[in-house]
Short mmCIF file of C-alpha atoms and ligand atoms in Angstrom, two decimals:
data_model
loop_
_atom_site.label_atom_id
_atom_site.label_comp_id
_atom_site.label_asym_id
_atom_site.label_seq_id
_atom_site.Cartn_x
_atom_site.Cartn_y
_atom_site.Cartn_z
CA UNK A 375 84.67 20.77 38.33
CA UNK A 376 85.32 17.07 38.54
CA UNK A 377 81.93 16.43 40.06
CA UNK A 378 80.15 18.11 37.19
CA UNK A 379 82.17 16.17 34.66
CA UNK A 380 81.39 12.88 36.31
CA UNK A 381 77.73 13.77 36.35
CA UNK A 382 77.75 14.55 32.62
CA UNK A 383 79.39 11.24 31.78
CA UNK A 384 76.81 9.48 33.90
CA UNK A 385 73.98 11.30 32.09
CA UNK A 386 75.37 10.31 28.68
CA UNK A 387 75.65 6.71 29.78
CA UNK A 388 72.13 6.77 31.17
CA UNK A 389 70.84 8.20 27.90
CA UNK A 390 72.63 5.51 25.87
CA UNK A 391 71.30 2.73 28.10
CA UNK A 392 67.75 4.06 27.80
CA UNK A 393 68.00 4.35 24.01
CA UNK A 394 69.44 0.87 23.58
CA UNK A 395 66.81 -0.48 25.98
CA UNK A 396 63.98 1.12 24.00
CA UNK A 397 65.45 -0.11 20.71
CA UNK A 398 65.83 -3.61 22.12
CA UNK A 399 62.27 -3.66 23.41
CA UNK A 400 61.12 -2.50 20.01
CA UNK A 401 63.05 -5.22 18.20
CA UNK A 402 62.09 -7.93 20.68
CA UNK A 403 58.38 -7.14 20.30
CA UNK A 404 58.59 -7.06 16.51
CA UNK A 405 60.27 -10.48 16.46
CA UNK A 406 57.67 -11.83 18.90
CA UNK A 407 55.04 -10.57 16.51
CA UNK A 408 56.70 -12.66 13.83
CA UNK A 409 57.99 -9.69 11.82
CA UNK A 410 60.82 -10.55 9.50
CA UNK A 411 63.15 -7.54 9.10
CA UNK A 412 64.45 -7.28 5.55
CA UNK A 413 66.54 -4.11 5.44
CA UNK A 414 68.47 -5.45 2.46
CA UNK A 415 65.40 -4.89 0.27
CA UNK A 416 65.24 -1.17 1.10
CA UNK A 417 68.15 0.46 -0.79
CA UNK A 418 66.56 -0.09 -4.21
CA UNK A 419 63.71 2.25 -3.21
CA UNK A 420 66.21 4.98 -2.56
CA UNK A 421 68.54 4.48 -5.47
CA UNK A 422 68.71 1.74 -8.07
CA UNK A 423 70.24 0.76 -11.38
CA UNK A 424 68.17 0.68 -14.53
CA UNK A 425 68.58 -1.96 -17.24
CA UNK A 426 71.42 0.07 -18.78
CA UNK A 427 73.30 -0.07 -15.49
CA UNK A 428 73.24 3.65 -14.64
CA UNK A 429 72.01 4.95 -11.29
CA UNK A 430 68.42 6.23 -11.11
CA UNK A 431 66.46 7.58 -8.14
CA UNK A 432 64.27 5.05 -6.40
CA UNK A 433 60.57 5.48 -5.64
CA UNK A 434 61.15 7.11 -2.24
CA UNK A 435 63.52 9.71 -3.69
CA UNK A 436 61.04 10.48 -6.47
CA UNK A 437 58.37 10.90 -3.80
CA UNK A 438 60.65 13.19 -1.84
CA UNK A 439 61.16 15.25 -5.00
CA UNK A 440 57.40 15.71 -5.28
CA UNK A 441 57.11 16.60 -1.58
CA UNK A 442 59.81 19.25 -1.96
CA UNK A 443 58.35 20.60 -5.20
CA UNK A 444 54.85 20.95 -3.76
CA UNK A 445 56.19 22.43 -0.53
CA UNK A 446 58.38 24.94 -2.36
CA UNK A 447 55.67 26.17 -4.72
CA UNK A 448 53.16 26.31 -1.85
CA UNK A 449 55.65 28.22 0.28
CA UNK A 450 55.93 30.91 -2.39
CA UNK A 451 52.15 31.22 -2.78
CA UNK A 452 51.61 31.05 0.98
CA UNK A 453 54.01 33.95 1.44
CA UNK A 454 52.24 36.03 -1.22
CA UNK A 455 48.81 35.18 0.20
CA UNK A 456 50.06 35.86 3.72
CA UNK A 457 51.47 39.24 2.77
CA UNK A 458 48.32 40.33 0.93
CA UNK A 459 46.07 39.11 3.73
CA UNK A 460 48.15 40.88 6.37
CA UNK A 461 47.97 44.14 4.41
CA UNK A 462 44.22 43.71 3.82
CA UNK A 463 43.65 43.20 7.53
CA UNK A 464 45.51 46.41 8.28
CA UNK A 465 43.89 48.40 5.47
CA UNK A 466 41.25 51.05 5.95
CA UNK A 467 38.86 49.25 3.58
CA UNK A 468 36.03 47.54 5.46
CA UNK A 469 35.39 45.08 2.62
CA UNK A 470 39.08 44.19 2.52
CA UNK A 471 39.29 43.62 6.24
CA UNK A 472 36.15 41.44 6.23
CA UNK A 473 37.41 39.33 3.32
CA UNK A 474 40.67 38.69 5.13
CA UNK A 475 38.86 37.89 8.36
CA UNK A 476 36.47 35.39 6.74
CA UNK A 477 39.34 33.65 4.97
CA UNK A 478 41.37 33.37 8.17
CA UNK A 479 38.46 32.05 10.24
CA UNK A 480 37.50 29.46 7.60
CA UNK A 481 41.01 28.17 7.17
CA UNK A 482 42.00 28.12 10.80
CA UNK A 483 38.85 26.45 12.03
CA UNK A 484 38.68 23.49 9.66
CA UNK A 485 41.10 20.54 9.46
CA UNK A 486 43.69 20.74 6.69
CA UNK A 487 42.71 17.26 5.54
CA UNK A 488 39.15 18.47 4.94
CA UNK A 489 40.44 21.50 3.05
CA UNK A 490 42.53 19.27 0.81
CA UNK A 491 39.63 16.88 0.18
CA UNK A 492 37.21 19.76 -0.38
CA UNK A 493 39.54 21.36 -2.91
CA UNK A 494 40.12 18.08 -4.71
CA UNK A 495 36.58 16.71 -4.75
CA UNK A 496 34.53 19.93 -4.92
CA UNK A 497 36.60 22.77 -6.35
CA UNK A 498 38.79 20.78 -8.73
CA UNK A 499 35.89 19.40 -10.84
CA UNK A 500 34.20 22.82 -10.86
CA UNK A 501 37.29 24.64 -12.08
CA UNK A 502 39.06 21.84 -13.94
CA UNK A 503 42.09 21.66 -11.65
CA UNK A 504 44.64 18.85 -11.65
CA UNK A 505 45.44 17.00 -8.38
CA UNK A 506 48.78 18.82 -8.29
CA UNK A 507 47.11 22.22 -8.56
CA UNK A 508 44.53 21.20 -5.94
CA UNK A 509 47.33 20.22 -3.58
CA UNK A 510 49.24 23.47 -4.12
CA UNK A 511 46.12 25.61 -3.72
CA UNK A 512 44.92 23.95 -0.53
CA UNK A 513 48.37 23.95 1.08
CA UNK A 514 49.02 27.57 0.07
CA UNK A 515 45.70 28.75 1.47
CA UNK A 516 46.24 26.84 4.68
CA UNK A 517 49.79 27.96 5.35
CA UNK A 518 49.02 31.46 4.04
CA UNK A 519 46.62 31.99 6.92
CA UNK A 520 49.36 31.35 9.45
CA UNK A 521 51.94 33.25 7.42
CA UNK A 522 49.65 36.28 7.39
CA UNK A 523 49.56 36.35 11.18
CA UNK A 524 53.36 36.26 11.30
CA UNK A 525 53.67 39.06 8.74
CA UNK A 526 50.94 41.11 10.42
CA UNK A 527 52.80 40.88 13.71
CA UNK A 528 55.98 42.03 11.97
CA UNK A 529 54.21 45.00 10.38
CA UNK A 530 52.59 46.04 13.66
CA UNK A 531 55.98 45.97 15.37
CA UNK A 532 57.33 48.70 13.05
CA UNK A 533 57.12 52.01 14.94
CA UNK A 534 54.31 54.39 14.00
CA UNK A 535 56.90 57.10 13.26
CA UNK A 536 58.06 55.18 10.19
CA UNK A 537 54.60 55.48 8.67
CA UNK A 538 54.46 59.13 9.57
CA UNK A 539 57.74 60.06 7.95
CA UNK A 540 56.85 58.05 4.82
CA UNK A 541 53.50 59.85 4.71
CA UNK A 542 55.01 63.29 5.05
CA UNK A 543 57.52 62.52 2.28
CA UNK A 544 54.58 61.84 -0.04
CA UNK A 545 55.26 58.11 -0.53
CA UNK A 546 52.33 56.03 -1.77
CA UNK A 547 50.95 53.26 0.43
CA UNK A 548 52.47 50.59 -1.81
CA UNK A 549 55.89 52.28 -1.75
CA UNK A 550 55.66 52.75 2.00
CA UNK A 551 55.10 49.03 2.46
CA UNK A 552 57.66 48.05 -0.14
CA UNK A 553 60.56 50.28 0.80
CA UNK A 554 59.96 51.29 4.42
CA UNK A 555 57.82 48.82 6.31
CA UNK A 556 58.28 45.31 4.89
CA UNK A 557 62.11 45.40 4.87
CA UNK A 558 61.99 46.30 8.56
CA UNK A 559 59.85 43.24 9.35
CA UNK A 560 62.43 40.73 8.02
CA UNK A 561 64.43 40.51 11.21
CA UNK A 562 61.33 39.56 13.16
CA UNK A 563 59.44 37.43 10.63
CA UNK A 564 62.14 35.36 8.90
CA UNK A 565 62.68 32.86 11.74
CA UNK A 566 58.94 32.11 12.23
CA UNK A 567 58.44 32.01 8.45
CA UNK A 568 61.20 29.43 8.18
CA UNK A 569 59.54 27.40 10.95
CA UNK A 570 56.35 27.69 8.97
CA UNK A 571 58.13 26.15 6.00
CA UNK A 572 59.02 23.16 8.17
CA UNK A 573 55.33 22.82 9.07
CA UNK A 574 54.49 23.09 5.40
CA UNK A 575 56.77 20.17 4.50
CA UNK A 576 55.23 18.06 7.25
CA UNK A 577 51.65 19.08 6.41
CA UNK A 578 52.24 18.28 2.75
CA UNK A 579 52.14 14.56 3.67
CA UNK A 580 48.35 14.92 3.64
CA UNK A 581 48.28 15.46 -0.12
CA UNK A 582 49.01 11.74 -0.47
CA UNK A 583 45.26 11.35 0.10
CA UNK A 584 44.47 12.91 -3.27
CA UNK A 585 46.66 10.69 -5.42
CA UNK A 586 49.78 12.83 -5.38
CA UNK A 587 52.87 10.65 -5.49
CA UNK A 588 54.75 12.37 -2.70
CA UNK A 589 57.07 10.83 -0.13
CA UNK A 590 54.23 9.51 2.04
CA UNK A 591 52.35 8.14 -0.96
CA UNK A 592 55.52 6.47 -2.23
CA UNK A 593 55.91 4.77 1.15
CA UNK A 594 52.33 3.52 1.16
CA UNK A 595 52.65 2.33 -2.42
CA UNK A 596 55.83 0.34 -1.76
CA UNK A 597 54.34 -1.21 1.38
CA UNK A 598 51.21 -2.33 -0.45
CA UNK A 599 53.42 -4.19 -2.93
CA UNK A 600 56.13 -5.56 -0.63
CA UNK A 601 54.73 -5.62 2.94
CA UNK A 602 57.97 -4.04 4.20
CA UNK A 603 55.81 -2.01 6.58
CA UNK A 604 58.23 -1.37 9.42
CA UNK A 605 61.31 -0.66 7.31
CA UNK A 606 59.57 1.72 4.92
CA UNK A 607 57.86 3.80 7.61
CA UNK A 608 61.19 4.04 9.41
CA UNK A 609 62.86 5.29 6.26
CA UNK A 610 60.05 7.68 5.36
CA UNK A 611 60.17 9.25 8.83
CA UNK A 612 63.96 9.53 8.61
CA UNK A 613 63.78 11.22 5.20
CA UNK A 614 61.34 13.83 6.56
CA UNK A 615 63.70 14.40 9.47
CA UNK A 616 66.68 14.68 7.13
CA UNK A 617 64.95 17.58 5.40
CA UNK A 618 63.38 19.37 8.36
CA UNK A 619 66.15 19.18 10.94
CA UNK A 620 68.72 21.09 8.85
CA UNK A 621 66.12 23.81 8.21
CA UNK A 622 65.40 24.05 11.93
CA UNK A 623 69.11 24.30 12.72
CA UNK A 624 69.50 26.98 10.06
CA UNK A 625 66.64 28.96 11.61
CA UNK A 626 68.31 28.94 15.00
CA UNK A 627 71.54 30.33 13.58
CA UNK A 628 69.55 32.85 11.51
CA UNK A 629 67.76 34.17 14.58
CA UNK A 630 71.06 35.45 15.91
CA UNK A 631 72.47 36.96 12.75
CA UNK A 632 70.13 39.38 10.99
CA UNK A 633 70.95 43.02 11.71
CA UNK A 634 71.74 46.23 9.85
CA UNK A 635 74.74 48.50 9.97
CA UNK A 636 77.70 47.92 12.26
CA UNK B 182 51.51 95.62 2.26
CA UNK B 183 49.11 92.73 1.54
CA UNK B 184 50.66 89.30 1.02
CA UNK B 185 48.93 86.08 0.13
CA UNK B 186 49.11 83.76 3.13
CA UNK B 187 50.81 80.43 2.38
CA UNK B 188 48.86 78.77 5.20
CA UNK B 189 45.23 79.58 5.97
CA UNK B 190 43.56 77.74 8.83
CA UNK B 191 40.02 78.52 9.86
CA UNK B 192 37.84 76.95 12.51
CA UNK B 193 40.14 73.96 12.91
CA UNK B 194 38.76 71.52 15.46
CA UNK B 195 40.14 68.12 16.37
CA UNK B 196 38.29 65.84 18.73
CA UNK B 197 39.97 62.59 19.78
CA UNK B 198 38.07 59.43 20.64
CA UNK B 199 36.42 60.00 23.96
CA UNK B 200 35.29 63.49 22.99
CA UNK B 201 38.41 65.36 24.03
CA UNK B 202 38.93 68.51 21.93
CA UNK B 203 42.69 68.74 21.31
CA UNK B 204 42.07 71.71 18.98
CA UNK B 205 39.16 74.00 19.49
CA UNK B 206 38.17 76.27 16.61
CA UNK B 207 41.69 77.39 15.73
CA UNK B 208 42.09 80.04 13.03
CA UNK B 209 45.40 81.48 11.88
CA UNK B 210 47.23 82.53 8.73
CA UNK B 211 50.95 82.35 8.01
CA UNK B 212 52.70 84.33 5.31
CA UNK B 213 55.44 83.07 3.06
CA UNK B 214 58.84 83.28 4.73
CA UNK B 215 57.51 83.67 8.25
CA UNK B 216 59.22 81.72 11.00
CA UNK B 217 56.61 80.93 13.64
CA UNK B 218 57.42 79.36 16.98
CA UNK B 219 54.57 77.50 18.62
CA UNK B 220 54.96 77.26 22.36
CA UNK B 221 52.80 76.26 25.24
CA UNK B 222 52.43 73.69 27.98
CA UNK B 223 52.46 69.96 27.26
CA UNK B 224 49.09 68.75 26.01
CA UNK B 225 48.17 72.17 24.63
CA UNK B 226 47.58 70.73 21.15
CA UNK B 227 50.79 71.95 19.46
CA UNK B 228 51.67 68.62 17.87
CA UNK B 229 48.09 67.99 16.88
CA UNK B 230 47.99 71.39 15.19
CA UNK B 231 51.14 70.69 13.14
CA UNK B 232 49.96 67.21 12.25
CA UNK B 233 46.63 68.53 10.99
CA UNK B 234 48.44 70.89 8.64
CA UNK B 235 49.80 68.08 6.44
CA UNK B 236 46.90 65.70 7.02
CA UNK B 237 48.80 63.33 9.29
CA UNK B 238 45.90 63.84 11.68
CA UNK B 239 42.34 64.04 10.32
CA UNK B 240 40.51 67.11 11.53
CA UNK B 241 36.87 67.09 12.59
CA UNK B 242 35.92 70.61 11.52
CA UNK B 243 37.44 73.58 9.81
CA UNK B 244 39.38 74.39 6.68
CA UNK B 245 43.07 74.22 5.83
CA UNK B 246 44.51 75.78 2.69
CA UNK B 247 48.21 75.33 1.93
CA UNK B 248 49.60 77.54 -0.83
CA UNK B 249 46.19 77.77 -2.48
CA UNK B 250 45.49 74.02 -2.26
CA UNK B 251 42.68 72.96 0.08
CA UNK B 252 43.48 69.94 2.25
CA UNK B 253 40.43 67.79 1.52
CA UNK B 254 39.63 64.27 0.39
CA UNK B 255 40.92 64.91 -3.10
CA UNK B 256 43.95 62.64 -3.40
CA UNK B 257 45.81 64.99 -5.71
CA UNK B 258 45.43 67.89 -3.31
CA UNK B 259 46.57 65.76 -0.43
CA UNK B 260 49.63 64.46 -2.25
CA UNK B 261 50.55 67.97 -3.32
CA UNK B 262 50.37 69.16 0.27
CA UNK B 263 52.27 66.15 1.61
CA UNK B 264 55.16 66.81 -0.75
CA UNK B 265 55.16 70.58 -0.29
CA UNK B 266 55.11 70.46 3.48
CA UNK B 267 58.21 68.92 5.05
CA UNK B 268 58.03 67.54 8.57
CA UNK B 269 60.69 66.84 11.17
CA UNK B 270 59.83 64.74 14.21
CA UNK B 271 61.09 64.61 17.75
CA UNK B 272 62.16 60.98 17.27
CA UNK B 273 63.88 61.54 13.87
CA UNK B 274 62.07 58.59 12.28
CA UNK B 275 64.84 57.79 9.83
CA UNK B 276 64.47 54.51 7.96
CA UNK B 277 66.91 52.32 9.93
CA UNK B 278 67.51 49.79 7.16
CA UNK B 279 68.64 52.41 4.63
CA UNK B 280 71.88 54.27 4.39
CA UNK B 281 71.72 58.01 5.01
CA UNK B 282 71.84 58.77 1.30
CA UNK B 283 69.01 56.36 0.53
CA UNK B 284 66.91 57.88 3.29
CA UNK B 285 67.27 61.21 1.52
CA UNK B 286 66.74 59.99 -2.04
CA UNK B 287 63.86 57.54 -1.53
CA UNK B 288 61.07 60.05 -2.04
CA UNK B 289 62.98 61.80 -4.82
CA UNK B 290 63.14 58.54 -6.72
CA UNK B 291 59.68 57.26 -5.95
CA UNK B 292 57.56 60.39 -5.75
CA UNK B 293 59.39 62.90 -7.94
CA UNK B 294 60.77 60.21 -10.30
CA UNK B 295 64.15 61.90 -10.45
CA UNK B 296 66.92 59.79 -12.00
CA UNK B 297 69.52 58.23 -9.64
CA UNK B 298 72.58 60.37 -10.52
CA UNK B 299 70.59 63.55 -9.97
CA UNK B 300 69.18 62.14 -6.69
CA UNK B 301 72.69 61.40 -5.53
CA UNK B 302 73.82 64.91 -6.32
CA UNK B 303 70.87 66.40 -4.42
CA UNK B 304 71.55 64.17 -1.41
CA UNK B 305 75.24 65.04 -1.30
CA UNK B 306 74.45 68.73 -1.63
CA UNK B 307 71.95 68.56 1.25
CA UNK B 308 74.32 66.60 3.47
CA UNK B 309 76.90 69.30 2.82
CA UNK B 310 74.33 71.85 3.84
CA UNK B 311 73.54 70.16 7.16
CA UNK B 312 77.24 69.64 7.81
CA UNK B 313 77.69 65.86 7.56
CA UNK B 314 78.77 65.07 3.98
CA UNK B 315 80.96 62.23 5.25
CA UNK B 316 77.97 60.28 6.60
CA UNK B 317 76.28 59.54 3.27
CA UNK B 318 77.09 55.84 3.41
CA UNK B 319 76.44 55.32 7.12
CA UNK B 320 73.40 53.67 8.60
CA UNK B 321 71.30 55.85 10.94
CA UNK B 322 72.07 53.73 14.00
CA UNK B 323 75.75 54.61 13.65
CA UNK B 324 75.02 58.35 13.86
CA UNK B 325 74.59 60.51 16.94
CA UNK B 326 71.15 61.91 17.69
CA UNK B 327 72.12 65.35 16.42
CA UNK B 328 73.44 63.87 13.18
CA UNK B 329 70.31 61.76 12.73
CA UNK B 330 68.10 64.79 13.15
CA UNK B 331 70.16 66.71 10.59
CA UNK B 332 69.71 63.83 8.16
CA UNK B 333 65.97 63.97 8.85
CA UNK B 334 66.00 67.67 8.00
CA UNK B 335 67.98 67.00 4.82
CA UNK B 336 65.52 64.26 3.90
CA UNK B 337 62.57 66.63 4.28
CA UNK B 338 64.38 69.36 2.36
CA UNK B 339 65.09 67.01 -0.53
CA UNK B 340 61.47 67.30 -1.61
CA UNK B 341 62.03 71.03 -1.96
CA UNK B 342 59.15 71.89 0.36
CA UNK B 343 57.58 75.33 0.63
CA UNK B 344 56.88 74.91 4.33
CA UNK B 345 58.79 73.08 7.05
CA UNK B 346 57.15 71.82 10.22
CA UNK B 347 59.33 70.99 13.23
CA UNK B 348 57.74 69.12 16.13
CA UNK B 349 60.11 69.42 19.09
CA UNK B 350 63.03 68.61 16.81
CA UNK B 351 65.58 69.00 19.60
CA UNK B 352 63.67 67.55 22.56
CA UNK B 353 65.11 64.06 22.23
CA UNK B 354 68.69 65.27 21.92
CA UNK B 355 71.49 65.35 24.47
CA UNK B 356 72.18 68.97 25.45
CA UNK B 357 75.48 69.17 23.58
CA UNK B 358 73.79 68.27 20.28
CA UNK B 359 70.93 70.73 20.43
CA UNK B 360 72.83 73.66 18.97
CA UNK B 361 74.04 71.79 15.86
CA UNK B 362 70.41 71.14 14.93
CA UNK B 363 69.23 74.63 15.88
CA UNK B 364 72.00 76.09 13.70
CA UNK B 365 70.70 74.19 10.69
CA UNK B 366 67.20 75.46 11.42
CA UNK B 367 68.50 78.99 11.85
CA UNK B 368 70.18 78.84 8.43
CA UNK B 369 66.95 77.63 6.88
CA UNK B 370 65.13 80.55 8.44
CA UNK B 371 67.69 82.99 7.03
CA UNK B 372 67.18 81.52 3.57
CA UNK B 373 63.53 82.49 3.77
CA UNK B 374 61.91 79.11 4.41
CA UNK B 375 58.42 79.29 5.89
CA UNK B 376 58.72 77.45 9.19
CA UNK B 377 56.38 76.38 11.97
CA UNK B 378 58.44 75.29 14.93
CA UNK B 379 57.05 73.65 18.05
CA UNK B 380 59.84 74.15 20.55
CA UNK B 381 60.87 74.48 24.16
CA UNK B 382 64.01 76.38 23.13
CA UNK B 383 63.03 79.88 24.16
CA UNK B 384 66.32 81.27 22.86
CA UNK B 385 65.50 80.01 19.39
CA UNK B 386 61.92 81.22 19.64
CA UNK B 387 63.02 84.69 20.61
CA UNK B 388 65.99 85.18 18.32
CA UNK B 389 65.13 83.25 15.18
CA UNK B 390 61.37 83.35 14.84
CA UNK B 391 59.51 86.51 14.02
CA UNK B 392 56.22 85.37 15.48
CA UNK B 393 54.98 83.37 18.44
CA UNK B 394 51.80 81.35 18.73
CA UNK B 395 51.17 80.58 22.37
CA UNK B 396 48.80 77.63 22.71
CA UNK B 397 46.93 76.27 25.68
CA UNK B 398 43.94 73.93 25.95
CA UNK B 399 43.58 73.51 22.20
CA UNK B 400 43.46 77.22 21.49
CA UNK B 401 45.82 79.89 20.31
CA UNK B 402 45.89 82.13 23.35
CA UNK B 403 48.33 84.70 22.06
CA UNK B 404 49.60 85.40 18.56
CA UNK B 405 52.18 88.15 18.35
CA UNK B 406 55.59 89.37 17.40
CA UNK B 407 58.36 87.32 19.03
CA UNK B 408 60.11 90.20 20.73
CA UNK B 409 56.82 91.52 22.12
CA UNK B 410 55.82 88.12 23.44
CA UNK B 411 58.94 87.75 25.53
CA UNK B 412 59.20 91.34 26.71
CA UNK B 413 55.59 92.22 27.23
CA UNK B 414 53.04 89.41 26.74
CA UNK B 415 49.41 90.46 26.75
CA UNK B 416 47.67 87.41 28.16
CA UNK B 417 47.97 86.34 31.77
CA UNK B 418 48.33 82.68 30.72
CA UNK B 419 51.34 83.63 28.57
CA UNK B 420 52.89 85.48 31.48
CA UNK B 421 52.32 82.51 33.77
CA UNK B 422 53.91 80.13 31.25
CA UNK B 423 56.91 82.40 30.73
CA UNK B 424 57.48 82.89 34.43
CA UNK B 425 57.57 79.13 34.87
CA UNK B 426 59.86 78.40 31.95
CA UNK B 427 62.35 81.29 32.00
N1 ADP C 1058 46.07 59.87 19.28
C1 ADP C 1058 45.50 60.50 20.34
N2 ADP C 1058 44.42 59.97 20.94
C2 ADP C 1058 43.83 60.58 21.99
N3 ADP C 1058 44.25 61.73 22.52
C3 ADP C 1058 45.33 62.32 21.97
C4 ADP C 1058 46.01 61.73 20.86
N4 ADP C 1058 47.04 62.53 20.52
C5 ADP C 1058 47.01 63.56 21.37
N5 ADP C 1058 45.98 63.44 22.24
C6 ADP C 1058 45.63 64.39 23.30
O1 ADP C 1058 45.43 65.65 22.71
C7 ADP C 1058 46.00 66.65 23.52
C8 ADP C 1058 46.98 67.48 22.73
O2 ADP C 1058 48.07 66.66 22.41
P1 ADP C 1058 49.33 67.22 21.64
O3 ADP C 1058 48.88 67.92 20.42
O4 ADP C 1058 50.28 66.09 21.48
O5 ADP C 1058 49.91 68.27 22.70
P2 ADP C 1058 51.31 68.98 22.72
O6 ADP C 1058 52.04 68.64 21.48
O7 ADP C 1058 50.98 70.44 22.81
O8 ADP C 1058 51.99 68.51 23.96
C9 ADP C 1058 46.64 65.97 24.72
O9 ADP C 1058 45.77 66.07 25.81
C10 ADP C 1058 46.76 64.55 24.28
O10 ADP C 1058 46.62 63.68 25.37
MG1 MG C 1059 53.84 67.50 21.25
#
């Protein structure tokens, strides 16, 4: 008992020493490099007062708003695309299966950055799409490919007997999916879908390359004006973490809780 | 007296991938109200035969006519047959995420478009009939196997089918629960339901059904009156099977 306790205390101490050491090394090197830390200039980019004296969101918070908005809308479309693609892949229609297959191979075998640039520079002019729409479309298509694999796995895990009883009751294919099959996939697919939404938020940083003022873009913009490079990238990374870590924690608790009856 | 058969099967052949003929040129007719037990060794093709009757399994050759409707690629025909032929499975196959009542009313609502209060009444009436009215609001996983199978029967009956197919409905049950399900089936038979019952319950086959189809190797080897089959079977394969099982 006592031995274990002692060991734990030692481990915590060791961890603290290592962290402080790393932080110190970091700071020492930055000072050697001649970097002048100016944390006091940062708060105004998070929250500031306008001329009237009332509080308004700073540039980083506005950027975060855009990141969350794009991620949320893309998440909805990615789920719809993923569901339809999963069903197409499992359908008896050859054309449907091929379409789904081609889409999945294209999306999964090209870099997301290229997909975003392609959408913005090639598709957007052809179809008159705004940067925002380009961002949402490319992110939705990208995440939808992965979502479809998750949903397909969930559908395949539903026992064959469920299809057979739905069939012999005369239910249509759509009703069978809607009432019998899809609800049974939730337990299995919700945790990985939630993880996918964390990926989506992280991946959305790439839309800063097509002039979307998201969190990453806001960081770059502030740095180009103020040269607060180290502070701003620290804060940007922390803000991403502040959003994604709670979701990840939520997923872990969710994994234990979904069940019917009892 | 001539009656119009409710099931006409002719030349039914089913070949699985790999060229194995699970059904080999099976022809048979069943009249309205007949209770037919299908027995035979494992792998004889009994399940495949039942599953071909409602189109759950696609046949390779032959013709199936259910109550005057040919089972073909016409979607309307197929839907008509699916709703008029009820099926009960060995593994119950209840929808685990729905309460018992919703299991029973789903197809009423979605296929027959019956309004919710009427659906509810039908479900409660059927649960009464299978002896578990108090389980309407339970989830399947909180029911015993025998209760689950009775719900599955009620669910199939809700569509008001003309024919009921039972594929080893009691094989997955603990011994003490077999009779509660057989009793429900017996009552159905008394009410005049046309039934095709794949079973290993020889007592049921002998007492409740009026006809036996003995299958082996994808063929109907013997097709005769139930009493005759058990007292004096004609085919040597039937005799062999009976001597092993009784
Ligand atoms: N989906 C399938 N694919 C390949 N062979 C099958 C399939 N289903 C059944 N069979 C084969 O067809 C034969 C008949 O099966 P089945 O109708 O289930 O027999 P029974 O119900 O009389 O035990 C068996 O030999 C079985 O292995
Ligand atoms: Mg079988």
